[in-house]
Amino acid sequence: MKALLKEIGSGFHSLVTGMRITLGQFFKPQVTVHYPHETLKMPVRFRGHIELVRDPQTGKAICFACKACEKACPSDCIIVEGVKREGERRKSVTEFKLDFTKCSLCGSCVEACKSEAIRFSKDYNLASVSKEEFIMDLFKRLESEQPKPPQAQPEQSKEAA
Amino acid sequence: MSALSALSSGETKGETFVINVGPQHPATHGVLRLKMTMDGEYITRAEPVCGYIHRMHEKMGENRTWAQFLPNTGRIDYLAAMAYSHAYVGAVERAAGIAAPPRAEYIRVITSELNRISSHLVWFGAFLLDLGGFTPLLYAFDDREKILDILEALTGSRLTYSYYRFGGVCNDVDDDFIRGTREFVAFMRPRMKMYHSLVTDNIILRKRLIGIGVISAEMCRQYGATGPVIRGSGVGYDVRKSEPYSVYRDLDFDVPVYPEGDCMARYLVRMEEMVQSLRIIEQALDKLPAGPVMASGVPRTLKPPAGDCCFAVEAARGRLLVRIVSDNKEMPYRVRLRTPSFCNLSLYEEASQGMMLPDALALLGSLDLVIPDIDR
């Protein structure tokens, strides 16, 4: 009888303690971010998929197709091609294919690049119903963004600072 | 069908039937299938079915360069990726004769311990979810989020960090990281007290865990169980103390040991370990030396001299050993992984015999299994 009463007592006590803690939580500020109405700011080092970096002086890609990233990639998801145009000192990139279906976002390519020609994108909204959309040509992507280099410039200088 | 009708009519004596516990589907990674032979509500045999998420990490190690295997180490136990990178990096450093600078070693300890707390918080939430309590999961994941934010700002990734390199770490920590980690330690201490009054002292939890799923130290020895499982059976074996690596020798911490061997003992070991990890982080932050975070003179294409090297670390689930065999080429000859979850699962079949189904699920949760770590 005594044990039973003790058990009821301790059961009531743990009920009250639990209720007190959960009720206390009720008055604390909300921690949930209401995505997609609110979004978080990605940290500077966030590792998204990669993208080519534009040279602020020439407006073209810095990449000269040395293929260091292609070699460093553990999943063979990068294909880089370049040609040497006449009168130019280095090769220039003509194709930079990223098979994002195989990419594991390890960042080995960015680390292998000695001329800082690729960087991580902050884009994380990567959903699609077709596989083809994830086999991206980063060079074409850069070219299509060509019309607005003045906008890209202040962003780059901000990152450098 | 006949077994079910037999169960409802109460004629279960001596007649057994088989139920499948847990789903199995490649898309639902991290689930375990158990084939349970039941006699009524009691288990006569519970057979874990492994191999659904086997990705051949060991074989993958043999056909990529030493550095290219690093991202793989984060994907074996996705909840404690830091420790796995640590073991592999440590083994290669030992083979190639590279010594990481002291600052890098301290950063490794801080990040590994943060990762251990986040891993234990997932276990805490998932274990209580298995037992039928939903609220603690939300609290635990809220706290874990703070660790993930700290580590994401440092490494760029939330789970699969691939942060360590041969000879150091890839980014230096900044003041934001140090301040954020100190704030987290100060925040987490009262939270642990809250967890104890909300969960540990709860009579329903105590009734479900005390005296349930007793595993003896002898059974742990036979199956090679390590980590919180063996420490909950009264054996004070912790790699950080028994064979200290990195800078653990210079840090003051205790290894929690509970002799009971039941689910409650394993629960308390992990809760106490989080407190000890906070202690380690605090000390390591105080002692953090200045200097470089990468050793100089690490060759770009690493070719360790021919030989055989082992490195063991205490991962969140127990002793993790990486053995590498090198034949002085760009790629490893062999990468062997001794993962803790596999051994901890092995004892389940024997330990769960004769238990009631709900108790057996409490035992399963208290082993803290990560399925990719079992299959790897």
XYZ file of C-alpha atoms in Angstrom:
537
model
C 0.000 0.000 0.000
C 2.778 2.394 1.010
C 4.762 1.561 -2.154
C 1.702 2.178 -4.269
C 1.104 5.575 -2.671
C 4.755 6.460 -3.160
C 4.531 5.486 -6.800
C 1.435 7.593 -7.328
C 3.214 10.489 -5.625
C 6.321 10.233 -7.778
C 4.192 9.757 -10.892
C 2.295 12.944 -10.083
C 5.571 14.732 -9.412
C 7.098 13.773 -12.770
C 3.863 14.805 -14.483
C 3.953 18.238 -12.852
C 7.672 18.696 -13.627
C 7.136 17.754 -17.249
C 4.180 20.095 -17.596
C 6.134 22.947 -15.991
C 9.013 22.558 -18.458
C 6.825 22.281 -21.533
C 4.704 25.219 -20.370
C 7.877 27.255 -19.826
C 8.862 26.496 -23.388
C 5.538 27.924 -24.524
C 6.630 31.426 -23.508
C 10.057 31.241 -25.100
C 10.750 32.787 -28.525
C 10.041 30.634 -31.548
C 13.001 28.833 -33.125
C 11.311 27.650 -36.310
C 12.115 29.488 -39.517
C 9.006 29.718 -41.666
C 10.456 28.516 -44.915
C 9.737 29.461 -47.742
C 8.411 32.789 -46.416
C 11.590 33.228 -44.418
C 14.996 31.925 -45.417
C 18.282 31.634 -43.611
C 21.415 33.414 -44.723
C 23.981 30.881 -45.845
C 27.343 31.093 -44.079
C 30.342 32.331 -46.093
C 31.868 28.870 -46.248
C 28.667 27.109 -47.303
C 29.456 24.356 -49.797
C 26.841 24.420 -52.523
C 27.472 23.178 -56.038
C 30.391 24.849 -57.775
C 30.318 27.739 -60.218
C 32.923 29.443 -62.373
C 34.360 32.769 -61.278
C 34.564 35.677 -63.662
C 37.721 37.721 -63.961
C 36.646 41.274 -63.008
C 39.083 42.828 -65.494
C 38.348 40.860 -68.644
C 34.805 39.771 -67.823
C 35.640 36.215 -68.862
C 36.089 33.054 -66.821
C 39.382 32.805 -64.940
C 39.518 29.062 -65.624
C 42.104 28.016 -68.183
C 41.217 24.328 -68.307
C 44.192 22.958 -66.383
C 41.985 20.027 -65.306
C 43.235 19.980 -61.704
C 39.630 19.851 -60.465
C 38.787 17.044 -62.884
C 41.661 15.021 -61.457
C 40.869 15.816 -57.820
C 37.195 14.850 -58.041
C 36.593 11.519 -56.292
C 33.366 10.855 -58.202
C 34.475 11.835 -61.732
C 31.712 14.371 -62.104
C 33.649 17.210 -63.741
C 34.626 17.385 -67.419
C 36.655 20.410 -68.516
C 37.651 21.216 -72.072
C 39.620 24.197 -73.318
C 41.285 25.517 -76.455
C 44.330 27.652 -76.969
C 43.296 30.642 -79.045
C 45.866 32.485 -81.104
C 47.554 35.406 -79.446
C 46.550 34.284 -75.971
C 49.023 33.199 -73.360
C 46.874 30.483 -71.791
C 44.106 28.164 -72.799
C 40.561 29.332 -72.289
C 37.746 27.115 -71.118
C 35.100 26.088 -73.646
C 33.207 23.492 -71.671
C 32.849 22.883 -67.935
C 30.411 20.099 -67.335
C 29.316 19.231 -63.812
C 27.302 16.062 -63.293
C 25.558 17.106 -60.102
C 23.808 13.742 -59.796
C 27.176 12.246 -58.867
C 28.614 15.189 -56.932
C 28.943 14.664 -53.193
C 29.770 18.310 -52.399
C 33.105 17.441 -50.842
C 34.845 20.558 -52.129
C 37.985 18.823 -53.393
C 37.746 20.666 -56.732
C 37.716 24.127 -55.156
C 40.636 23.130 -52.973
C 42.592 21.771 -55.942
C 42.096 24.933 -58.002
C 45.180 27.067 -57.653
C 43.871 30.090 -59.558
C 40.588 30.425 -57.629
C 38.598 29.975 -60.800
C 35.775 28.024 -59.149
C 33.836 28.746 -55.997
C 30.844 27.360 -54.117
C 27.458 28.707 -55.029
C 25.075 29.658 -52.227
C 22.157 28.157 -54.112
C 20.483 25.394 -52.125
C 17.073 25.310 -53.794
C 17.993 22.465 -56.074
C 14.934 20.431 -56.829
C 13.843 19.216 -60.209
C 11.829 16.452 -61.785
C 14.302 15.738 -64.579
C 17.794 14.368 -64.289
C 19.071 16.469 -67.196
C 18.788 19.637 -65.188
C 21.525 18.421 -62.889
C 24.037 17.870 -65.658
C 25.017 21.479 -65.878
C 27.429 23.241 -68.158
C 28.892 25.845 -65.867
C 30.645 27.639 -68.727
C 27.400 28.135 -70.643
C 25.796 29.267 -67.416
C 28.490 31.905 -66.959
C 28.195 33.041 -70.583
C 24.438 33.417 -70.326
C 24.905 35.671 -67.324
C 27.180 37.881 -69.450
C 24.903 40.941 -69.835
C 25.351 42.082 -66.261
C 29.015 42.142 -65.288
C 28.710 45.507 -63.451
C 26.431 43.791 -60.936
C 28.793 40.917 -60.400
C 31.727 43.175 -59.654
C 30.702 44.801 -56.351
C 29.619 41.391 -55.060
C 33.050 39.976 -55.730
C 34.864 42.862 -54.105
C 32.664 42.461 -51.051
C 33.623 38.821 -50.766
C 37.307 39.618 -51.134
C 37.034 42.143 -48.315
C -2.969 -15.496 -40.945
C -3.466 -18.636 -38.929
C -0.836 -17.436 -36.468
C -2.697 -14.165 -35.971
C -5.985 -15.915 -35.329
C -4.202 -18.214 -32.923
C -2.864 -15.150 -31.108
C -6.291 -13.540 -30.755
C -7.778 -16.760 -29.397
C -4.952 -17.050 -26.888
C -3.601 -20.378 -28.139
C 0.046 -19.338 -28.328
C 1.693 -22.002 -26.245
C 4.588 -23.472 -28.210
C 3.367 -22.053 -31.483
C 5.528 -19.349 -33.011
C 5.069 -16.863 -35.791
C 7.379 -14.470 -37.616
C 7.000 -10.704 -37.751
C 9.140 -8.187 -39.561
C 10.167 -5.204 -37.500
C 11.273 -2.120 -39.349
C 10.883 -1.217 -42.999
C 13.460 -1.864 -45.649
C 13.756 0.420 -48.605
C 16.812 2.039 -50.190
C 15.230 5.482 -49.926
C 14.615 5.198 -46.203
C 18.261 5.035 -45.254
C 19.096 4.286 -41.689
C 16.432 1.714 -40.910
C 17.039 -1.754 -39.631
C 15.045 -4.839 -40.455
C 14.602 -7.454 -37.771
C 13.090 -10.839 -38.428
C 11.472 -11.748 -35.152
C 10.173 -15.167 -34.273
C 7.588 -14.596 -31.608
C 5.867 -16.757 -29.097
C 2.951 -14.536 -28.250
C 4.482 -11.286 -27.026
C 7.795 -12.940 -26.255
C 10.737 -13.169 -28.609
C 12.236 -16.565 -29.283
C 14.633 -15.300 -31.913
C 15.340 -11.814 -33.286
C 17.517 -11.886 -36.347
C 18.887 -8.582 -37.666
C 18.972 -8.495 -41.477
C 21.884 -6.377 -42.659
C 23.312 -5.387 -45.995
C 20.569 -3.206 -47.478
C 22.712 -0.084 -47.382
C 26.094 -1.633 -48.054
C 28.086 0.778 -50.240
C 31.494 -0.913 -50.333
C 33.390 1.902 -48.649
C 36.344 -0.404 -48.073
C 36.508 -1.327 -51.751
C 36.057 2.294 -52.778
C 39.162 3.076 -50.740
C 41.167 0.819 -53.021
C 40.360 2.606 -56.263
C 40.813 6.254 -55.387
C 43.747 8.272 -54.128
C 44.456 8.656 -50.421
C 42.943 12.152 -50.340
C 39.948 11.195 -52.458
C 38.782 8.724 -49.820
C 38.387 11.542 -47.260
C 34.809 12.494 -48.267
C 33.817 8.833 -47.849
C 34.778 8.868 -44.170
C 31.989 11.330 -43.447
C 29.419 8.997 -44.923
C 29.996 5.880 -42.863
C 28.474 7.128 -39.638
C 26.744 10.291 -40.772
C 26.017 11.399 -37.220
C 29.623 11.392 -36.031
C 31.494 12.134 -39.242
C 34.345 13.993 -37.546
C 35.578 10.970 -35.610
C 35.670 8.879 -38.786
C 37.720 11.460 -40.647
C 39.950 11.637 -37.583
C 40.630 7.903 -37.605
C 41.438 7.771 -41.320
C 43.531 10.937 -41.290
C 45.336 9.683 -38.194
C 46.149 6.349 -39.831
C 47.507 7.998 -42.987
C 49.501 10.517 -40.968
C 50.995 7.690 -38.967
C 51.900 5.798 -42.148
C 53.374 8.815 -43.925
C 55.110 10.218 -40.866
C 53.258 13.536 -40.866
C 52.602 15.351 -37.602
C 49.732 17.828 -37.428
C 50.559 21.111 -35.660
C 49.212 21.460 -32.076
C 46.567 24.029 -33.034
C 45.133 21.606 -35.578
C 45.059 18.813 -32.983
C 43.128 21.003 -30.556
C 40.695 22.047 -33.281
C 40.198 18.369 -34.110
C 39.383 17.581 -30.493
C 36.947 20.502 -30.176
C 35.102 19.645 -33.393
C 35.049 15.906 -32.627
C 33.561 16.505 -29.198
C 30.968 18.931 -30.566
C 30.091 16.245 -33.058
C 29.827 13.667 -30.271
C 27.309 15.853 -28.416
C 25.250 16.364 -31.573
C 25.314 12.618 -32.219
C 24.219 11.819 -28.674
C 21.416 14.374 -28.963
C 20.089 12.555 -32.016
C 20.280 9.294 -30.107
C 18.478 10.908 -27.158
C 15.644 12.128 -29.361
C 15.351 8.951 -31.416
C 15.574 6.659 -28.386
C 12.775 8.457 -26.592
C 10.783 8.474 -29.800
C 11.183 4.689 -29.890
C 9.853 4.581 -26.355
C 6.857 6.704 -27.293
C 7.848 10.168 -26.071
C 7.733 12.831 -28.755
C 8.535 16.105 -26.970
C 12.207 15.447 -26.024
C 13.041 14.919 -29.708
C 12.090 18.503 -30.504
C 14.174 19.876 -27.626
C 17.160 17.726 -28.568
C 17.031 18.713 -32.227
C 16.765 22.370 -31.275
C 19.992 22.077 -29.282
C 21.647 20.010 -31.982
C 20.808 22.737 -34.480
C 23.111 25.086 -32.587
C 26.024 22.662 -32.990
C 25.239 22.145 -36.662
C 25.209 25.911 -37.218
C 28.600 26.267 -35.531
C 30.087 23.443 -37.577
C 28.461 24.614 -40.798
C 29.985 28.062 -40.433
C 33.371 26.431 -39.883
C 33.355 23.618 -42.424
C 30.660 24.575 -44.933
C 28.605 21.462 -44.382
C 26.142 20.296 -41.780
C 26.746 16.550 -41.644
C 29.403 15.329 -44.055
C 32.101 17.739 -43.016
C 35.279 16.349 -44.676
C 37.121 18.963 -42.642
C 40.323 17.206 -41.612
C 43.259 16.919 -43.964
C 46.478 14.943 -43.850
C 48.594 17.196 -41.652
C 45.920 19.408 -40.181
C 42.499 20.859 -40.887
C 41.416 22.786 -43.986
C 40.148 26.016 -42.378
C 41.356 27.824 -39.315
C 38.788 28.601 -36.642
C 37.825 32.246 -36.272
C 36.687 34.290 -33.282
C 33.059 33.678 -34.183
C 33.577 29.946 -33.814
C 35.294 30.286 -30.444
C 32.649 32.674 -29.131
C 29.828 30.547 -30.495
C 31.261 27.377 -28.966
C 31.727 29.028 -25.575
C 28.169 30.293 -25.699
C 26.968 26.813 -26.572
C 28.844 25.239 -23.641
C 27.327 27.802 -21.263
C 23.889 27.174 -22.778
C 24.109 23.386 -22.741
C 24.899 22.878 -19.045
C 21.506 24.054 -17.740
C 19.850 22.230 -20.648
C 21.336 18.953 -19.400
C 19.754 19.631 -15.994
C 16.466 20.304 -17.763
C 16.737 17.003 -19.651
C 17.314 15.160 -16.410
C 14.277 16.642 -14.702
C 12.088 16.307 -17.804
C 13.160 12.826 -18.910
C 15.538 10.984 -16.588
C 13.437 11.486 -13.473
C 10.234 10.624 -15.266
C 8.711 7.541 -13.703
C 7.394 6.137 -16.993
C 10.885 6.211 -18.484
C 12.434 4.702 -15.363
C 9.935 1.857 -15.404
C 10.701 1.161 -19.046
C 14.480 1.219 -18.674
C 15.562 0.041 -15.230
C 16.382 -3.651 -15.232
C 15.448 -4.031 -18.901
C 17.830 -5.515 -21.471
C 20.672 -6.467 -19.169
C 23.904 -7.082 -21.063
C 26.763 -8.571 -19.103
C 30.370 -7.486 -19.519
C 31.133 -11.051 -20.626
C 28.617 -10.809 -23.477
C 30.148 -7.476 -24.529
C 33.562 -9.126 -24.571
C 32.345 -12.046 -26.665
C 30.771 -9.839 -29.323
C 33.339 -7.049 -29.212
C 30.846 -4.407 -28.150
C 32.416 -1.065 -27.271
C 31.515 2.504 -26.458
C 28.593 3.392 -24.200
C 27.348 -0.220 -24.429
C 30.379 -1.681 -22.660
C 30.669 1.300 -20.304
C 27.065 0.696 -19.308
C 28.084 -2.869 -18.389
C 30.725 -1.765 -15.935
C 33.846 -1.847 -18.107
C 35.680 1.472 -18.174
C 37.065 1.110 -21.681
C 37.417 4.334 -23.624
C 39.982 4.729 -26.419
C 40.558 8.331 -25.369
C 41.879 7.038 -22.024
C 43.137 3.524 -22.850
C 45.214 4.468 -25.885
C 45.160 8.272 -25.957
C 45.448 9.863 -29.367
C 45.630 13.491 -30.467
C 45.805 15.753 -27.371
C 43.409 13.835 -25.114
C 46.321 13.087 -22.780
C 46.529 16.770 -21.835
C 42.842 17.134 -21.101
C 41.091 16.291 -17.880
C 37.877 14.309 -18.195
C 36.171 11.298 -16.650
C 34.883 8.179 -18.321
C 31.373 7.506 -16.989
C 30.853 3.849 -16.087
C 27.672 2.231 -14.785
C 27.793 -1.402 -13.688
C 24.093 -2.335 -14.059
C 24.225 -3.235 -17.759
C 20.568 -2.356 -18.329
C 19.071 0.229 -20.698
C 19.102 2.868 -17.959
C 22.862 2.421 -17.475
C 23.529 2.973 -21.172
C 21.196 5.964 -21.128
C 23.028 7.518 -18.184
C 26.446 6.833 -19.713
C 25.549 8.826 -22.817
C 23.961 11.663 -20.840
C 27.074 11.873 -18.660
C 29.317 11.721 -21.731
C 27.731 14.875 -23.112
C 28.662 16.689 -19.898
C 32.220 15.355 -20.120
C 32.430 16.454 -23.761
C 31.441 19.961 -22.675
C 34.285 19.828 -20.161
C 36.748 18.735 -22.852
C 35.614 21.473 -25.239
C 35.970 24.137 -22.558
C 39.501 23.028 -21.649
C 40.573 22.700 -25.272
C 39.295 26.217 -26.008
C 41.287 27.557 -23.041
C 44.434 25.780 -24.168
C 44.040 26.441 -27.906
C 47.552 27.401 -29.048
C 48.336 29.870 -31.833
C 50.100 28.776 -34.966
C 49.438 27.125 -38.277
C 46.640 24.593 -38.834
C 48.429 22.655 -41.575
C 51.776 20.926 -41.383
C 54.269 22.197 -43.936
C 55.746 19.909 -46.525
C 52.772 17.591 -47.034
C 53.146 16.417 -50.660
C 50.233 17.067 -53.010
C 50.151 13.475 -54.182
C 50.676 11.423 -51.095
C 52.453 8.063 -51.351
C 52.968 6.624 -47.880
C 55.839 4.123 -47.619
C 54.851 0.469 -47.932
C 53.489 -0.906 -44.688
C 50.561 -1.506 -42.437
C 49.111 1.087 -40.063
C 46.249 1.241 -37.585
C 44.603 4.147 -35.829
C 41.761 3.856 -33.327
C 39.514 6.624 -32.078
C 36.560 6.743 -29.738
C 33.654 7.530 -32.020
C 30.250 8.381 -30.566
C 29.245 4.717 -30.735
C 32.473 3.116 -29.608
C 35.868 2.085 -30.811
C 36.499 2.839 -34.444
C 39.631 1.428 -35.985
C 40.968 2.202 -39.426
C 43.648 -0.063 -40.792
C 45.419 0.948 -43.974
C 47.873 -1.063 -46.014
C 50.076 0.869 -48.370
C 52.226 -0.408 -51.207
C 53.783 3.002 -51.862
C 51.341 3.910 -54.597
C 48.937 6.790 -55.090
C 46.030 4.657 -53.940
C 45.637 2.570 -50.790
C 46.179 -1.162 -51.141
C 43.573 -1.820 -48.465
C 41.375 0.244 -46.178
C 39.783 -1.738 -43.399
C 37.145 -0.210 -41.164
C 36.244 -1.698 -37.818
C 33.041 0.106 -36.993
C 31.403 0.031 -33.557
C 27.740 -0.331 -34.586
C 28.321 -3.691 -36.267
C 29.725 -5.258 -33.098
C 27.103 -3.590 -30.915
C 24.339 -5.025 -33.096
C 25.840 -8.535 -33.045
C 24.912 -9.097 -29.427
C 21.276 -8.183 -30.053
C 20.194 -11.656 -31.091
C 21.432 -13.212 -27.867
C 20.477 -10.326 -25.581
C 16.906 -10.044 -26.837
C 16.027 -13.710 -26.412
C 12.958 -14.193 -24.247
C 12.235 -10.481 -23.971
C 8.897 -8.854 -24.553
C 8.609 -6.962 -27.827
C 8.371 -3.422 -26.340
C 11.343 -4.127 -24.072
C 13.357 -5.456 -26.995
C 12.745 -2.191 -28.835
C 13.994 -0.276 -25.803
C 17.117 -2.445 -25.893
C 17.542 -1.789 -29.610
C 17.286 1.957 -29.060
C 19.753 1.871 -26.198
C 22.400 0.322 -28.468
C 22.348 3.522 -30.567
C 22.812 1.917 -33.958
C 23.565 3.786 -37.130
C 22.731 1.520 -40.050
C 25.254 2.864 -42.616
C 27.849 2.276 -39.915
C 26.801 -1.391 -39.692
C 26.827 -1.991 -43.446
C 29.338 0.682 -44.610
